XYZ file of N, CA, C and O in Angstrom:
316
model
N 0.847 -1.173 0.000
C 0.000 0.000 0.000
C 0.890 1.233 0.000
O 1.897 1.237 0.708
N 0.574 2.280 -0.756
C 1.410 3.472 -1.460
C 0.622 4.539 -0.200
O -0.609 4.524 -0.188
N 1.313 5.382 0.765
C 1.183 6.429 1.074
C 1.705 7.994 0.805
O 2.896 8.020 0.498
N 1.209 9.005 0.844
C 1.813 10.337 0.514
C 1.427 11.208 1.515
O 0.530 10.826 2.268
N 2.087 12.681 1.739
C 2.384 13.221 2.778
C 1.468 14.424 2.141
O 1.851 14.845 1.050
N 0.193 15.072 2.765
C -0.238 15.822 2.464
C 0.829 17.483 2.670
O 1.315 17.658 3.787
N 1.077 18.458 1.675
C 1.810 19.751 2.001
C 1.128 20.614 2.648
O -0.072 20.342 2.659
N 1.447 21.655 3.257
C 0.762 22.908 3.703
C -0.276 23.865 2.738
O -1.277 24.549 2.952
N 0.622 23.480 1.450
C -0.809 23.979 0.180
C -1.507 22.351 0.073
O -1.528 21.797 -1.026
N -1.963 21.785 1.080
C -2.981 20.615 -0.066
C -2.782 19.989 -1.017
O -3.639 19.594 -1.808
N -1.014 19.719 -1.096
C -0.582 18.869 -2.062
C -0.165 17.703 -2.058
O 0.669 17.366 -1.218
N -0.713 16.692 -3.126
C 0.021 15.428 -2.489
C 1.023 15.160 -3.459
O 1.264 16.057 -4.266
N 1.662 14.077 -3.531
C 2.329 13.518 -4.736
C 1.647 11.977 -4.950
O 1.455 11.273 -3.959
N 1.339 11.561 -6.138
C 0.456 10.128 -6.208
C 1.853 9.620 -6.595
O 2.697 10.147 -7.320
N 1.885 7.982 -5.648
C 3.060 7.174 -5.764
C 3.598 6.492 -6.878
O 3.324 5.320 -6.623
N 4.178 6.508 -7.923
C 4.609 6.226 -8.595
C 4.129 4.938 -9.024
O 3.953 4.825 -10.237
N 3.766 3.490 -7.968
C 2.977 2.477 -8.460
C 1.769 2.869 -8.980
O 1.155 2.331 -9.902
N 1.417 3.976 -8.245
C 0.013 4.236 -8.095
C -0.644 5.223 -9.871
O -1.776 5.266 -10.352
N 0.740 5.881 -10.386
C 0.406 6.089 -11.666
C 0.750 5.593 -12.656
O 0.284 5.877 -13.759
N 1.854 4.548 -12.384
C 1.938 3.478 -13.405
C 0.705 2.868 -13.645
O 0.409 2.748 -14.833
N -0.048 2.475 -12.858
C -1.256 1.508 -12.181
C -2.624 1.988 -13.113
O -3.514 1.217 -13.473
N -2.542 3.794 -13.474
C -3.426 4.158 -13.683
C -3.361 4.655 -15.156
O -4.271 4.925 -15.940
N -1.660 4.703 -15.327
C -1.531 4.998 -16.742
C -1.431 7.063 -16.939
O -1.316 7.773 -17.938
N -1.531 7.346 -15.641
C -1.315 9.216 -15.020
C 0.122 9.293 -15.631
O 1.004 8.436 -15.675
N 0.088 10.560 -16.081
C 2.009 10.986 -16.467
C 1.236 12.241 -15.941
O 0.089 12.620 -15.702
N 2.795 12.745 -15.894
C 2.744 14.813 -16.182
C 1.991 15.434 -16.807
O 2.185 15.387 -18.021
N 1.048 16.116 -16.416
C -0.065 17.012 -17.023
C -1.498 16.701 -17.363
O -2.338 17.361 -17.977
N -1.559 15.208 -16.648
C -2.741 14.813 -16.655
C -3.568 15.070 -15.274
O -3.250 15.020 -14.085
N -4.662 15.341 -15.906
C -5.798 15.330 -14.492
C -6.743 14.313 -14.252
O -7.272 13.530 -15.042
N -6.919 14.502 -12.581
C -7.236 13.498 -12.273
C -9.040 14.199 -11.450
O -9.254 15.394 -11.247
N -9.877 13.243 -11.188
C -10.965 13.549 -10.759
C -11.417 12.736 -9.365
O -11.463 11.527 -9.139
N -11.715 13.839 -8.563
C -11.634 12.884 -7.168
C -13.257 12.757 -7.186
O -13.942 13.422 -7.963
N -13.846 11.759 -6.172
C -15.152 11.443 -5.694
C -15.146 10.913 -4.989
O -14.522 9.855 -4.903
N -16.316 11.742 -3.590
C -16.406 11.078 -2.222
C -17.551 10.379 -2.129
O -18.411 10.852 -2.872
N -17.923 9.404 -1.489
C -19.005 8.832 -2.077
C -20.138 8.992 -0.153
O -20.050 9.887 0.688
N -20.824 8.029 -0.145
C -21.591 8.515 1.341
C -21.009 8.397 2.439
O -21.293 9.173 3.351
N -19.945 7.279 2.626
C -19.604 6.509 3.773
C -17.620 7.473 4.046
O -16.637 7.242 4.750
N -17.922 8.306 3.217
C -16.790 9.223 3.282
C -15.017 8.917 2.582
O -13.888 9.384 2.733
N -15.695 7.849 1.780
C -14.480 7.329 1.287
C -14.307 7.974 -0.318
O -15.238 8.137 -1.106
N -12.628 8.340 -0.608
C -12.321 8.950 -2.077
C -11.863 8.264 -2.459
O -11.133 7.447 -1.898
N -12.223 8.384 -3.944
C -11.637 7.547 -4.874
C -11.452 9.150 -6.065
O -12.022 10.220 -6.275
N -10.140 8.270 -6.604
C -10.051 9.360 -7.970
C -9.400 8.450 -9.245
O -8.665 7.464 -9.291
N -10.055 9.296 -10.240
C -9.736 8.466 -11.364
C -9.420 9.600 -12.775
O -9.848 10.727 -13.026
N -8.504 8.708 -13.472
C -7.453 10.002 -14.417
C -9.007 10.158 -15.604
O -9.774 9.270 -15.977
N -9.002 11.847 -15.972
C -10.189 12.090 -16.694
C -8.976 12.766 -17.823
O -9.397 13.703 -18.501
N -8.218 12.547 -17.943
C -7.254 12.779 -19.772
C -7.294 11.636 -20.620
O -6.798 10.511 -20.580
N -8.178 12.387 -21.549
C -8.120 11.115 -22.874
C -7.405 11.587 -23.799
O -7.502 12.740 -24.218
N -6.422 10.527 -24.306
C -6.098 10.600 -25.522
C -6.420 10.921 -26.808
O -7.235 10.216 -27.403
N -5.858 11.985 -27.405
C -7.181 12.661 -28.273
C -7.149 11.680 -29.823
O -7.774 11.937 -30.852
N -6.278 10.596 -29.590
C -6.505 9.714 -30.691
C -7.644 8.488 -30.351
O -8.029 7.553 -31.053
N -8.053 8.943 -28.818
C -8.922 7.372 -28.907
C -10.749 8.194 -29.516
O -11.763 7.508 -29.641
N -10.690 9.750 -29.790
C -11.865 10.449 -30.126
C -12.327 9.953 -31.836
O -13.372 9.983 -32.486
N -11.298 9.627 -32.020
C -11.433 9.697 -33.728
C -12.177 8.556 -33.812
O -12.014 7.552 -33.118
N -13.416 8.798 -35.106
C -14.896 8.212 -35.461
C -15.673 8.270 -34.532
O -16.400 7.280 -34.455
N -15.871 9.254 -33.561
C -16.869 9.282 -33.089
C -18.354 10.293 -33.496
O -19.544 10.185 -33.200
N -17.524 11.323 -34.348
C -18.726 12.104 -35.029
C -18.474 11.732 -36.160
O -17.319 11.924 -36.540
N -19.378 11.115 -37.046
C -19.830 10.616 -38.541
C -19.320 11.569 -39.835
O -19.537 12.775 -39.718
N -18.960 11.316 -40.497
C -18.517 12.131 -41.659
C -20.086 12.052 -41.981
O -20.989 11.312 -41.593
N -19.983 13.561 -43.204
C -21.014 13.734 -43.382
C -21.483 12.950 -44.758
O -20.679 12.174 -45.273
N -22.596 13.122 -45.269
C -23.006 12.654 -46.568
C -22.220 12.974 -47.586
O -21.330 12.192 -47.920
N -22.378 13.946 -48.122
C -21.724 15.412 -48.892
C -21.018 16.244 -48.134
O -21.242 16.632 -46.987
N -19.783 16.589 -49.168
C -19.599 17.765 -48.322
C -20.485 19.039 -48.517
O -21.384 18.950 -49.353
N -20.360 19.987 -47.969
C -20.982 20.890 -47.718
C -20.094 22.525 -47.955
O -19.277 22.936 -47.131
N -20.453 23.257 -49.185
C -19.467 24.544 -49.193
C -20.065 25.518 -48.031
O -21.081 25.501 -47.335
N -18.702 26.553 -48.192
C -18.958 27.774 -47.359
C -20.397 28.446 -47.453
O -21.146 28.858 -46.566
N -20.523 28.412 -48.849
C -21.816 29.523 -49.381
C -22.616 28.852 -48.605
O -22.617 29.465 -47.538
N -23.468 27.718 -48.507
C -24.493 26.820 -48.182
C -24.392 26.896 -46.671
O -25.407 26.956 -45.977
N -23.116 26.892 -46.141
C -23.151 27.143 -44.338
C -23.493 28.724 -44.096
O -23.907 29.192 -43.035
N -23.221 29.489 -45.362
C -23.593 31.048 -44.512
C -25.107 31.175 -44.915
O -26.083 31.620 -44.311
N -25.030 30.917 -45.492
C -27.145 30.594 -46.220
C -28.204 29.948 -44.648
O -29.188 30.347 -44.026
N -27.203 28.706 -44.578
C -28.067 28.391 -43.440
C -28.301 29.346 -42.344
O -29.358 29.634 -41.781
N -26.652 29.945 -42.082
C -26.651 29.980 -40.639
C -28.108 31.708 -40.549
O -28.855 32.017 -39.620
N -27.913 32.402 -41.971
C -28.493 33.402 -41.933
C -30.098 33.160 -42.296
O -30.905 34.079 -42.435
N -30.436 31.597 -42.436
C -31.940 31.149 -42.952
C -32.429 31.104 -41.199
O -33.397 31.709 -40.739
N -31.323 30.085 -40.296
C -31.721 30.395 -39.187
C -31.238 31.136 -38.050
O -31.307 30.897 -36.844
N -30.675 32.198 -38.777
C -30.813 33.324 -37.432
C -32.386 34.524 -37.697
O -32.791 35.404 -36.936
N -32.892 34.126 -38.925
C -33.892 35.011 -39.140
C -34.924 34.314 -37.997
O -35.390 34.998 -37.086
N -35.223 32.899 -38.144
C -35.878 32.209 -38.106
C -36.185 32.288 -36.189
O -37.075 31.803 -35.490
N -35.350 32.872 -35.969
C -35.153 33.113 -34.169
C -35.772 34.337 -33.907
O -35.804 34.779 -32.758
């Protein structure tokens, strides 16, 4: 079991098993949660911005400039 020494600013350092473990490097953040019984858990919220790719659909067609300023001015009237 990995312990750390809380600082005078509220800092800890996470133990080195403990970010191997989680896959944490330098500059990643992490997200804490206390749950009822008063216990934290935290877990790393940095994704890799290669695991995003295909998640929004290419479109049908593409689509020109003219046709996006058409819209955007069909619905800003429309408001």
């Amino acid at each position: 079991m990995s312990t750390s020494t809380v600082t005078s600013k509220g800092q800890i350092t996470i133990p080195r098993d403990v970010r191997k473990a989680l896959g944490i490097e330098s500059g990643d953040k992490v997200r804490f949660n206390v749950d009822d019984e008063g216990k934290v858990f935290f877990v790393p919220v940095t994704i890799d911005v290669t695991s995003l790719r295909g998640i929004v659909p290419r479109p049908d067609k593409a689509v020109s400039v003219e046709d996006m300023r058409a819209t955007i001015i069909q619905r800003a009237a429309e408001a």
